[in-house]
Short mmCIF file of C-alpha atoms in Angstrom, two decimals:
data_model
loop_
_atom_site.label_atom_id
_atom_site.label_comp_id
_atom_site.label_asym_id
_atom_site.label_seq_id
_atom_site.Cartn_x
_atom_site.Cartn_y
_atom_site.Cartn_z
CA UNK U 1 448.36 201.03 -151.50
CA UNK U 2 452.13 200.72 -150.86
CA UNK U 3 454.43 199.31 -153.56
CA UNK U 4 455.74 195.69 -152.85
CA UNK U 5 459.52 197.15 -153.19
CA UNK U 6 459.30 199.78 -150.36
CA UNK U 7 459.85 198.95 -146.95
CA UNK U 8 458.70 201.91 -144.44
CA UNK U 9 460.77 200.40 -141.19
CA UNK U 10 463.74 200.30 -144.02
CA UNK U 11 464.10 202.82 -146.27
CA UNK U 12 467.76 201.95 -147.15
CA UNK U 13 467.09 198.26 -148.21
CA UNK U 14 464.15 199.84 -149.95
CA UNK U 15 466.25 201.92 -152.12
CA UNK U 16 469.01 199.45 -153.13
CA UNK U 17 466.03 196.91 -153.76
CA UNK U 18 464.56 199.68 -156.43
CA UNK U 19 468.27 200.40 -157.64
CA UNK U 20 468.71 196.28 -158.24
CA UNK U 21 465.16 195.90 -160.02
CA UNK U 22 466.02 198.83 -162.57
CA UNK U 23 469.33 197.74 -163.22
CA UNK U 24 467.96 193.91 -164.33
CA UNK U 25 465.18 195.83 -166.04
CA UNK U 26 467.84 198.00 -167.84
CA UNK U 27 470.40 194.76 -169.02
CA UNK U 28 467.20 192.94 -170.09
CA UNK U 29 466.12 195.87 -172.37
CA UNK U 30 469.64 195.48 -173.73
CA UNK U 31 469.38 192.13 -174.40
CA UNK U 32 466.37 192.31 -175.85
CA UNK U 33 467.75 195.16 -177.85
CA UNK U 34 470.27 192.75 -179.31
CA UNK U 35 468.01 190.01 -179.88
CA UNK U 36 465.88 192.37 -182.16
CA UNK U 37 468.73 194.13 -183.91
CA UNK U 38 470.41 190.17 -184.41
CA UNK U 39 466.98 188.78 -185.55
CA UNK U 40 466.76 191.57 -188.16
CA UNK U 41 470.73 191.36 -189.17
CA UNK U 42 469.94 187.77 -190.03
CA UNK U 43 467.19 188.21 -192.23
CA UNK U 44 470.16 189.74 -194.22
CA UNK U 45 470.57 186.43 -195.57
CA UNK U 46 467.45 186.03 -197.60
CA UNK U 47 468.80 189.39 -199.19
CA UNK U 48 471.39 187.57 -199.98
CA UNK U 49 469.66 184.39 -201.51
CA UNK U 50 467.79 186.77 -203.19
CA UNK U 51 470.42 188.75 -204.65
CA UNK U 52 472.75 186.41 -205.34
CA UNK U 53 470.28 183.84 -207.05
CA UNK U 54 469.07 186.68 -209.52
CA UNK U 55 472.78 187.48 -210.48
CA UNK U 56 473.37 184.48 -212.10
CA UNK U 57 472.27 182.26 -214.65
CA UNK U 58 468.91 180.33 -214.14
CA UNK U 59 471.21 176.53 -214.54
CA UNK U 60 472.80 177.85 -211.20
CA UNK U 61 469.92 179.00 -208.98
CA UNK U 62 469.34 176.12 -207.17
CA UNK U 63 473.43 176.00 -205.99
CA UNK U 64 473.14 179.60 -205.15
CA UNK U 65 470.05 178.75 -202.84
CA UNK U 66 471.76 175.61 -201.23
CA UNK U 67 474.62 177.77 -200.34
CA UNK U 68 473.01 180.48 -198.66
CA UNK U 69 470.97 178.32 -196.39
CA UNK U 70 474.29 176.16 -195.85
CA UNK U 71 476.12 179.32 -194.80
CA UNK U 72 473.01 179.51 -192.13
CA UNK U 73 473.78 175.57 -190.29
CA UNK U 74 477.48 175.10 -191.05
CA UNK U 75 478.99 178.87 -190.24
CA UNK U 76 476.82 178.64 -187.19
CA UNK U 77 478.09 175.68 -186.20
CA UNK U 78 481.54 176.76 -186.19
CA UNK U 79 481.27 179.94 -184.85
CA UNK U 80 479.41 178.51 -181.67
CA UNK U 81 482.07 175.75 -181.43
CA UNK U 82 485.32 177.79 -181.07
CA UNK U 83 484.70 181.52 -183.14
CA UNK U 84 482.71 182.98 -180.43
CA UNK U 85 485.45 181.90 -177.87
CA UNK U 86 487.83 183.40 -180.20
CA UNK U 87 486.40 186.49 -180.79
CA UNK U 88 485.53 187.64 -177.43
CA UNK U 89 486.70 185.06 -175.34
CA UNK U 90 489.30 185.93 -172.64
CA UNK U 91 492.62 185.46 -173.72
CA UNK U 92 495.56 187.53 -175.06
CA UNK U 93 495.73 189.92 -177.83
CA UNK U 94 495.84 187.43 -180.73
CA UNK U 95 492.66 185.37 -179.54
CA UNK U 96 490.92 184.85 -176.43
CA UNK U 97 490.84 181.05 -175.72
CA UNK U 98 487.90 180.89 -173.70
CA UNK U 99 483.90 179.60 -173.81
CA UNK U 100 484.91 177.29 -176.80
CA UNK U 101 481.66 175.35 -177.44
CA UNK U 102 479.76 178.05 -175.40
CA UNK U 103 481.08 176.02 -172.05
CA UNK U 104 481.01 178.66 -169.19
CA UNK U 105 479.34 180.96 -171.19
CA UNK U 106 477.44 183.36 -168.79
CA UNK U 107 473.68 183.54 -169.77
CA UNK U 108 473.92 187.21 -169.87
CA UNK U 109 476.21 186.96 -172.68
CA UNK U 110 474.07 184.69 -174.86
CA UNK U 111 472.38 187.52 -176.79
CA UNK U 112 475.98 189.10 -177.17
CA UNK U 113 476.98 185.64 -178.73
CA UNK U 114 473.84 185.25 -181.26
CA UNK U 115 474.01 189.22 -182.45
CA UNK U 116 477.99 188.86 -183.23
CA UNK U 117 477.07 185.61 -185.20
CA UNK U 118 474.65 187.58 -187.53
CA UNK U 119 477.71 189.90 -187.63
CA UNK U 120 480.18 186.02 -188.98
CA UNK U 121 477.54 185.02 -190.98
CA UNK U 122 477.26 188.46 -193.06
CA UNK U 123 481.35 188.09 -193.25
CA UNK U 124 481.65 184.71 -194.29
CA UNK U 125 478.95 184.46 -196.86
CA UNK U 126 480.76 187.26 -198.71
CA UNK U 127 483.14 185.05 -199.88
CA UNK U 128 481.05 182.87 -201.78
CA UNK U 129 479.25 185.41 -203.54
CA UNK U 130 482.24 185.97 -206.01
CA UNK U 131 482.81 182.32 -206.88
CA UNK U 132 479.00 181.30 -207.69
CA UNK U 133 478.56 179.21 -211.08
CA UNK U 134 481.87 177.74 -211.04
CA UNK U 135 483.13 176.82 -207.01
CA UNK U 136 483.31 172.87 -206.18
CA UNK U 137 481.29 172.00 -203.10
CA UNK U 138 484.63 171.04 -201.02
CA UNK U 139 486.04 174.31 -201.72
CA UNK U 140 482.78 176.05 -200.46
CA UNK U 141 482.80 173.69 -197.36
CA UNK U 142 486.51 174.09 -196.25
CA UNK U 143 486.11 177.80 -196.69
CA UNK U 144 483.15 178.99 -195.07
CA UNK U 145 484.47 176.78 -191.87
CA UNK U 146 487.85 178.17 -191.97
CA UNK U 147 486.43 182.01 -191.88
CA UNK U 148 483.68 181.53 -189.78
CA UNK U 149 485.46 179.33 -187.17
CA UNK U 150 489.27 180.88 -187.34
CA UNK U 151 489.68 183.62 -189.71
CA UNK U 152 486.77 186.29 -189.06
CA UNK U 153 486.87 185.33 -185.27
CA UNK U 154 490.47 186.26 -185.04
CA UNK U 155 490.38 189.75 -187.04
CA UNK U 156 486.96 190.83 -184.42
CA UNK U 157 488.69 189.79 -181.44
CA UNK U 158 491.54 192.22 -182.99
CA UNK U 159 489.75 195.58 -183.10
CA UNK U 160 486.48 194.50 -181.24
CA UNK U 161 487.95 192.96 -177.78
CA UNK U 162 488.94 195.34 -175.20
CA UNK U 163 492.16 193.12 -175.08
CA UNK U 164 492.92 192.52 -179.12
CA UNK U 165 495.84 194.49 -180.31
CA UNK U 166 494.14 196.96 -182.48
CA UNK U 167 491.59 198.05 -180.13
CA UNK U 168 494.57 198.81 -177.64
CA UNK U 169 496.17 200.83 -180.37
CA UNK U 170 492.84 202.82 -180.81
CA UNK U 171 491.96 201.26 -184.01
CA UNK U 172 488.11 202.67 -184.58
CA UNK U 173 485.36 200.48 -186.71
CA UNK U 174 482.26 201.17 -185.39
CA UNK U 175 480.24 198.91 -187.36
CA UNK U 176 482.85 196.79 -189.54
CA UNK U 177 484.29 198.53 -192.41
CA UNK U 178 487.10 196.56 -191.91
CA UNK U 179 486.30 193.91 -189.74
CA UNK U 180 483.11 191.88 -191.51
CA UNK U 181 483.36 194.00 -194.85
CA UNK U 182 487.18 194.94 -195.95
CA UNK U 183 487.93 190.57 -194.10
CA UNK U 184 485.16 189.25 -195.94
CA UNK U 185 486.30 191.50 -199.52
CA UNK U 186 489.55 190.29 -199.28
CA UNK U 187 489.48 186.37 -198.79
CA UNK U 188 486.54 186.77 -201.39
CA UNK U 189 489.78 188.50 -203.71
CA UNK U 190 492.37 185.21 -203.04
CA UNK U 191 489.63 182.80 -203.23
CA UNK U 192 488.72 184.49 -206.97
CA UNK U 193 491.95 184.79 -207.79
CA UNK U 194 492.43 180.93 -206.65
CA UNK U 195 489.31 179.82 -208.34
CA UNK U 196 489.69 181.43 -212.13
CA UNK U 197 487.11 183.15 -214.11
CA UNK U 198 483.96 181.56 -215.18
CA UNK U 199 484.35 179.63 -218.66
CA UNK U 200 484.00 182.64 -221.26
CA UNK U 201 483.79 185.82 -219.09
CA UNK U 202 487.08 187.04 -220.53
CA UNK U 203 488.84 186.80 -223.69
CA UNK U 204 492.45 186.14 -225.06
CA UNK U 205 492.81 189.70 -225.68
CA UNK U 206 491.54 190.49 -222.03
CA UNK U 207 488.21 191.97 -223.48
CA UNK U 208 485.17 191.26 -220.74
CA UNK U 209 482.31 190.00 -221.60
CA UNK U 210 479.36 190.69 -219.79
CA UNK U 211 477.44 187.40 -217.87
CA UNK U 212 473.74 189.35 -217.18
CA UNK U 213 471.62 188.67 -214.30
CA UNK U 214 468.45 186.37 -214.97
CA UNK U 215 466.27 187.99 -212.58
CA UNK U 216 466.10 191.95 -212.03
CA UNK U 217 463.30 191.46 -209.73
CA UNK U 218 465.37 189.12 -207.62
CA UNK U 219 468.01 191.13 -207.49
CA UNK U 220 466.32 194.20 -206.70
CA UNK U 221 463.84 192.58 -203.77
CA UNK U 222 467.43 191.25 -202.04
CA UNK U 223 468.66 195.30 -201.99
CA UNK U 224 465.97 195.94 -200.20
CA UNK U 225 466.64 193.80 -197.86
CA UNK U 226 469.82 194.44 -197.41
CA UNK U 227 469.07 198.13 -196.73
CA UNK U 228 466.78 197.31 -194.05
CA UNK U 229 469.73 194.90 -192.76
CA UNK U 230 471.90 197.95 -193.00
CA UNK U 231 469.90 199.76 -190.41
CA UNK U 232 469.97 197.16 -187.98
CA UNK U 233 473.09 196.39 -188.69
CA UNK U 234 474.84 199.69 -187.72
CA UNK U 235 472.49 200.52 -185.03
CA UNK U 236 472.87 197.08 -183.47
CA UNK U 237 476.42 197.81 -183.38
CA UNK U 238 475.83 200.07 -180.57
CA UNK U 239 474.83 196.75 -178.06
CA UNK U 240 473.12 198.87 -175.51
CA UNK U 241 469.99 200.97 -175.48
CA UNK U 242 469.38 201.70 -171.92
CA UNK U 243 472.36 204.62 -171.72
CA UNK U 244 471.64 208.09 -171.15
CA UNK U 245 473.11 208.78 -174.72
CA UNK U 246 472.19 205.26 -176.71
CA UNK U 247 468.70 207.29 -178.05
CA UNK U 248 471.23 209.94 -179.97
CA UNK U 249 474.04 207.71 -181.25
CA UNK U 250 471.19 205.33 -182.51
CA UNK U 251 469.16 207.98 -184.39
CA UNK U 252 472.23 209.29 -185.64
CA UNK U 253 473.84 206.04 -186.84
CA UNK U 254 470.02 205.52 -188.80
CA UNK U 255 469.89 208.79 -190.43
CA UNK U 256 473.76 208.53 -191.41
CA UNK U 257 473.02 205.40 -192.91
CA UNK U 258 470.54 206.44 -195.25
CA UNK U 259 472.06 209.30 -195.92
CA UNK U 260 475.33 207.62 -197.32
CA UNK U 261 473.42 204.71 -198.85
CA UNK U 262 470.94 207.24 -200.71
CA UNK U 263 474.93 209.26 -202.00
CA UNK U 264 476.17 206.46 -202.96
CA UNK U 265 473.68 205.50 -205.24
CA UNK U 266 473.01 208.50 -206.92
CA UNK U 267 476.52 208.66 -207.53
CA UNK U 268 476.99 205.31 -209.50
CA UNK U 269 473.60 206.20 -211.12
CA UNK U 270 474.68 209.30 -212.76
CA UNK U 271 478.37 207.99 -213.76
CA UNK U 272 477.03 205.43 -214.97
CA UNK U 273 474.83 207.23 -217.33
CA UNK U 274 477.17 210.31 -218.05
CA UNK U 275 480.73 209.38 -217.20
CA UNK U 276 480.85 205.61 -219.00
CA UNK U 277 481.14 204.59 -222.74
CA UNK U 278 477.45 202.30 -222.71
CA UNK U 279 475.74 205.37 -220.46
CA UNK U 280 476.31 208.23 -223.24
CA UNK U 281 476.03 206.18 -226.32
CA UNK U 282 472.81 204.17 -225.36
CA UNK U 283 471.71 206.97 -223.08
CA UNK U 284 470.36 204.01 -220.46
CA UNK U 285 470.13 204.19 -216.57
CA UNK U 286 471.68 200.69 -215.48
CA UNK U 287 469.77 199.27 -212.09
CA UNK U 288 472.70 196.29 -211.56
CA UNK U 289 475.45 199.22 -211.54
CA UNK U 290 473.04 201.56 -209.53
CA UNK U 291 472.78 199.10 -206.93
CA UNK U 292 476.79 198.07 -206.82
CA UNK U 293 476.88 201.74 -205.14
CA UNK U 294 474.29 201.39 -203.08
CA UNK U 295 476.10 198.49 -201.64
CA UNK U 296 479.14 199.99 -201.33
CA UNK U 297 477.28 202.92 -199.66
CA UNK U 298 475.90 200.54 -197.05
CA UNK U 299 479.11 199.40 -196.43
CA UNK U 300 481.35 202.65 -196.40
CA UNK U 301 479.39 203.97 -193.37
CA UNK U 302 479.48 201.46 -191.14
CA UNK U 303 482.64 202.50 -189.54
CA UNK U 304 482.48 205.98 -188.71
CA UNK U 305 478.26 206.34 -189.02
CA UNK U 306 478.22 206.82 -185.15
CA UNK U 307 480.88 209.73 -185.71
CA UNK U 308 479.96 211.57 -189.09
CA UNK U 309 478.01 214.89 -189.06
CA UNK U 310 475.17 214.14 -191.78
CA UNK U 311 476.97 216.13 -194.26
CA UNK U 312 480.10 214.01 -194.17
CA UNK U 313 477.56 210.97 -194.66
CA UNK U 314 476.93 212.25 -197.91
CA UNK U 315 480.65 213.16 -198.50
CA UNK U 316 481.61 209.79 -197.68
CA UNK U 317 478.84 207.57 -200.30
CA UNK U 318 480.10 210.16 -202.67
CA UNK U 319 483.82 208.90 -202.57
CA UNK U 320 483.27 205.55 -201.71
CA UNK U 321 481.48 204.61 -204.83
CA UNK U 322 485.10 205.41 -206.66
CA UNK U 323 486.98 203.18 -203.98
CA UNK U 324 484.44 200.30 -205.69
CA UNK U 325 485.31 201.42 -209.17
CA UNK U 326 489.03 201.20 -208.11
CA UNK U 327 488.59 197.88 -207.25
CA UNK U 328 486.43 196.93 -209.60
CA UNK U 329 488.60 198.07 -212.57
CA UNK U 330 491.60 196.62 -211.33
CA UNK U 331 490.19 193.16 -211.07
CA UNK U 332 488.97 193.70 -214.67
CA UNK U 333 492.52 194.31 -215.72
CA UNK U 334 493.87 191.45 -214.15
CA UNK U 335 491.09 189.07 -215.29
CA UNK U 336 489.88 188.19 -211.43
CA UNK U 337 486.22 187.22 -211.75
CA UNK U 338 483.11 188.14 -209.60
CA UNK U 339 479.63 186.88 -209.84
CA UNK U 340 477.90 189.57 -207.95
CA UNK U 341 480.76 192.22 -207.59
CA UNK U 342 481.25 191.06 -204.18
CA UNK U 343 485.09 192.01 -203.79
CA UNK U 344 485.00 195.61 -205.12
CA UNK U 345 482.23 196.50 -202.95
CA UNK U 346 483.05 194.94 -199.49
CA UNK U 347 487.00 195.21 -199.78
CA UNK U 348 486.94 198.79 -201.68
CA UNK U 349 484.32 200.05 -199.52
CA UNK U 350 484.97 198.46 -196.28
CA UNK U 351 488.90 199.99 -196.44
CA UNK U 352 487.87 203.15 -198.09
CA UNK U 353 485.32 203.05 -194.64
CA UNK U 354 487.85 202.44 -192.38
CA UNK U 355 489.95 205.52 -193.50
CA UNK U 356 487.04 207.75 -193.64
CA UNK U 357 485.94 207.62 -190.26
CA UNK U 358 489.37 208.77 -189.41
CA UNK U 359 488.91 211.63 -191.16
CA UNK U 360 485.31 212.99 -191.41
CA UNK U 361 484.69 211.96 -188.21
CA UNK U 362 483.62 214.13 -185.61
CA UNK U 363 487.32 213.80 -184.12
CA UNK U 364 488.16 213.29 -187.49
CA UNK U 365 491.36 214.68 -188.94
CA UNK U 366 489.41 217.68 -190.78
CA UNK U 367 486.80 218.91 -188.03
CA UNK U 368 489.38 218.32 -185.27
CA UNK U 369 492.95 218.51 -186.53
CA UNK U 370 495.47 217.40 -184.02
CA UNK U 371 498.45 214.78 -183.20
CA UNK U 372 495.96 212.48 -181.67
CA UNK U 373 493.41 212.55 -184.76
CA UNK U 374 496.25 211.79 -187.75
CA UNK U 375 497.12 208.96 -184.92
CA UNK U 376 493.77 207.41 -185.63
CA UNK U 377 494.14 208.01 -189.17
CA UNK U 378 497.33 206.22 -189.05
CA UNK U 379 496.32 203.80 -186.94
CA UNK U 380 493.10 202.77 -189.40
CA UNK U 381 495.20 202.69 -192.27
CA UNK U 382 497.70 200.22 -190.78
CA UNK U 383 494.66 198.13 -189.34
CA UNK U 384 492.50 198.08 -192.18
CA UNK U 385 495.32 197.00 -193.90
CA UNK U 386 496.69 194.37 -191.58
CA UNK U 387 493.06 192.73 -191.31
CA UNK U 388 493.00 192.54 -195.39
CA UNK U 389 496.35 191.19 -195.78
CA UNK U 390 495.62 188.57 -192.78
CA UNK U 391 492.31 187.13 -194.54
CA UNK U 392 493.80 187.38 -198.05
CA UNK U 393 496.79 185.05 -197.11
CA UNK U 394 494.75 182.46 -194.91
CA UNK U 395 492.25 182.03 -197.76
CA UNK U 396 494.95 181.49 -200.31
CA UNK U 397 496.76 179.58 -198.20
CA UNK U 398 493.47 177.20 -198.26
CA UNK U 399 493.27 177.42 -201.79
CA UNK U 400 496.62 176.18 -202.59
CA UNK U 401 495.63 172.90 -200.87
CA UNK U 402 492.14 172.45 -202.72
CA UNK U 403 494.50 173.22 -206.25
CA UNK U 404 497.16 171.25 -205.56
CA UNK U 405 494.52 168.52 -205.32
CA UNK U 406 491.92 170.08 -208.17
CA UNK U 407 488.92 170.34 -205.73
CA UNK U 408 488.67 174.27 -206.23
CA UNK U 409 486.38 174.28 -209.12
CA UNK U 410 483.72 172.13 -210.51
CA UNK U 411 484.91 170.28 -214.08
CA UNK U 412 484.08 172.46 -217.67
CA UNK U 413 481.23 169.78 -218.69
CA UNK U 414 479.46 170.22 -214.97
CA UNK U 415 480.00 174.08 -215.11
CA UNK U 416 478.53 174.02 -219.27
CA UNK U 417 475.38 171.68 -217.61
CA UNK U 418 474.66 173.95 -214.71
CA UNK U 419 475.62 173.23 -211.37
CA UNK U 420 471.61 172.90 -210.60
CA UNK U 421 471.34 169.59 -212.61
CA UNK U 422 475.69 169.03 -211.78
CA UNK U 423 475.64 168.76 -208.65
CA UNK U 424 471.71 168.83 -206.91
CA UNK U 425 469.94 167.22 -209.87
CA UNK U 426 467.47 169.69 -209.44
CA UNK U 427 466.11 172.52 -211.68
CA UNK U 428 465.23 175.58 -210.22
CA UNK U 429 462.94 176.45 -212.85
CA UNK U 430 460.19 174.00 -214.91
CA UNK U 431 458.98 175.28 -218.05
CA UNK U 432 456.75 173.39 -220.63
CA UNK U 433 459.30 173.87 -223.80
CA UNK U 434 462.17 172.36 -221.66
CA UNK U 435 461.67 168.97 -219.70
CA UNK U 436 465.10 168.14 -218.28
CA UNK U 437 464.56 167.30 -214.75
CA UNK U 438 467.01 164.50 -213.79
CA UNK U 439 470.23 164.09 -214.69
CA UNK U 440 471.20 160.11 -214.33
CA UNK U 441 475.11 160.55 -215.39
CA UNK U 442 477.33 162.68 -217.21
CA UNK U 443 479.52 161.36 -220.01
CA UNK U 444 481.91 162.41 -222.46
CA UNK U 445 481.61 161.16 -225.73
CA UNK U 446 483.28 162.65 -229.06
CA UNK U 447 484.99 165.59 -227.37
CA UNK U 448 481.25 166.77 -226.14
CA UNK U 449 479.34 166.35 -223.20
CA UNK U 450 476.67 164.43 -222.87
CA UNK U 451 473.71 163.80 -220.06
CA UNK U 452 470.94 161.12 -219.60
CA UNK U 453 468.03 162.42 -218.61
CA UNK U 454 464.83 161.14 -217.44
CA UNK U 455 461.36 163.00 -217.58
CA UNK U 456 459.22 163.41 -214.44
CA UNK U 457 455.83 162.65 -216.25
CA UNK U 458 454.70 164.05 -219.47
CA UNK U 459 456.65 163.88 -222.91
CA UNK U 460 459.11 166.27 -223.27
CA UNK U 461 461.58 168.11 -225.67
CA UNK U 462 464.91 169.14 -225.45
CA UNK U 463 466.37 172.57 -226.63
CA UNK U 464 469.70 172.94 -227.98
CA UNK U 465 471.25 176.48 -226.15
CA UNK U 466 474.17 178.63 -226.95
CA UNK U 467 477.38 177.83 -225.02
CA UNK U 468 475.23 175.22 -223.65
CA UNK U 469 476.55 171.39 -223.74
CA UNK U 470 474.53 168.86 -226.12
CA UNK U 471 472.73 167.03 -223.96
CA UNK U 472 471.03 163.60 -224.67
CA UNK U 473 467.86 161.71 -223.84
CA UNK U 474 467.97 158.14 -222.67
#
């Protein structure tokens, strides 16, 4: 039986009819390809609830939670309205200034538009990971809408548009080293810095002292999640799958991922436990500090991981881990606090990243040593730069505004309480020694603070903590 597409009295229109049919089948495999990859990016953000809501105290889960599914309606919101047209709208170098809303956006582009919004939401919610347990809700609000809606937009439409600046002056990020990682690092920095420390994490003396995590388990389920975000992540960032050469780059970007992920934390694993003062004395192997380096090995490869030779993979998680310790030190000497160690992974990482691909990369300055390579290299310093320096000053310039009117930070009593019972009036956790469960009011009385509370059901007792407020039954 003859196929339906072949016309014996016309084998020409035959032809072109087969050519037309394979080329829709090949863009929907694409799309499809995106829709996967996008779907899978997303789920990054339960990695993130999961993470983030095991790093800190159990008064403060039930914030952490209501943030990360905020960062889900709000950041989407924005981005749809007028990031997407931003980012990849048509325009001029600086921003493209069309499809604001989505109006005239073709429905070809539609899967483009949902996998780059995985790509904003992974940015933006960054930035709140280093100010959990003491951030006011306005400041978390005005923030996550300014970098989703203006700030990330800008800095992808930058080095991602065919007709932003940096792309024209052959600034390479494969994957976002610089543009969701060292952006979302840096305005996570300024809005730290803008913020102050949690109440006790550092001393007059500038000793540190250590806030645990209430939940290993938590933390370790969301870094598994976040490596199997990773993977998408990176290979997503290819956007096509029906090339002749999409198979290779995508297998190559997977294996270089794990590669540099698996370095990375092997690396903070064994300086932790042979190179630091807690490691050789209490002879312990630290999972919180393991897993800081497998972040920052997820995030160091993402610019170059279509480029690198496995070997420099391995090079490259090796090397980055110090770029986090760099950081990380640093904001330990200046006193800058971070709930979850956001800031020295993402912007250490994400610039150390950017500068790597430049040179391990398989045009790199050390396989392939020429004018044009030390141009990239020169060209991905200057970016990465530019890009951190950009979101660092739009985020403090936010910040000023919420000081200048005190809505950065949540009051001392409300931050002693728990921003769970603060600000939700809802526990996260409901044990039989501890019956709390509504707050009516908070009051000062006698230089302390002081809650009502009203029981659910039962009868109930109340437990005085450490650094914990007094807090009375009415």
């Amino acid at each position: 039986m003859a196929s339906p597409l072949i016309n014996q009295s016309d084998p020409i229109a035959s032809i072109n009819l087969i050519h037309d049919e394979l080329e829709s089948f090949k863009k929907n495999v694409d799309i499809f390809f995106l829709v996967v990859m996008g779907s899978i990016v997303f789920f990054l953000q339960a990695g993130f609830a999961f993470y983030e809501s095991g790093s800190v105290r159990s008064k403060n889960v039930t914030n952490v939670l209501f943030l990360n599914y905020m960062d889900t309606s709000i950041g989407s919101l924005f981005y749809l309205l007028c990031g997407y047209a931003l980012a990849f709208g048509e325009g001029n170098g600086f921003c493209g200034i069309r499809y604001f809303a989505l109006v005239g956006l073709p429905f070809d582009k539609m899967a483009h538009c949902f996998f780059q919004y995985t790509f904003a939401a992974t940015a933006t919610t960054m930035v709140k990971s280093s100010l959990h347990e003491r951030s006011s809700m306005t400041a978390y609000f005005t923030s996550i809408m300014l970098l989703s809606g203006i700030t990330y937009p800008i800095v992808s439409h930058w080095a991602w548009s065919p007709i932003g600046w940096l792309a024209q002056l052959g600034y390479r990020d494969f994957a976002g080293s610089g543009v969701v990682h060292a952006m979302g690092g840096s305005a996570g920095l300024a809005a730290a810095l803008m913020t102050g420390p949690r109440t006790g994490r550092f001393e007059k003396n500038g000793n540190c002292n250590p806030i645990q995590p209430h939940s290993i388990p938590q933390v370790t389920l969301g870094a598994f999640i976040f490596l199997f975000g990773a993977i998408a992540f990176n290979a997503g960032s290819n956007l096509t799958i029906s090339k002749s050469k999409d198979g290779a780059v995508i297998s190559l970007v997977c294996l270089n991922t794990l590669i540099c992920v698996a370095s990375a934390t092997v690396t903070s694993l064994l300086y932790q436990r042979y190179f630091t003062a807690s490691g050789r004395t209490l002879k312990n192997w630290n999972i919180v500090n393991m897993l800081n380096g497998s972040f920052t090995g997820m995030v160091v490869i993402c610019a170059g991981c279509d480029q690198y030779p496995p070997w420099a993979s391995l090079v490259v998680g090796c090397l980055g881990y110090f770029a986090f310790q760099l950081v990380f030190k640093a904001m330990q000497r200046f006193q800058i606090d971070d709930a979850t160690n956001s800031v020295p992974v993402q912007l250490g990482g994400g610039y150390f990243g950017v500068i790597g691909a430049a040179i391990f990369g398989s045009d790199g300055i050390i396989l392939s040593p020429s004018k044009s390579s030390a141009y990239v290299l020169l060209v991905n310093v200057f970016g990465g730069a530019v890009i951190a320096i950009f979101s660092f000053m739009s985020v403090l310039f936010l910040y000023v505004i919420l000081r200048y009117f005190n809505l950065h930070r949540v009051s001392d009593r409300e931050e002693k309480i728990g921003l769970d019972l603060a600000l939700h009036n809802q526990a996260a956790y409901h044990m039989e020694d501890d019956k709390i469960e509504r707050i009516i009011s908070v009051e000062s009385i006698s230089r302390r603070s002081t809650a009502k509370v009203q029981p659910t059901n039962s009868p109930y007792r109340l437990r005085r903590m450490t650094s914990e407020p007094h807090i009375q039954a009415w």
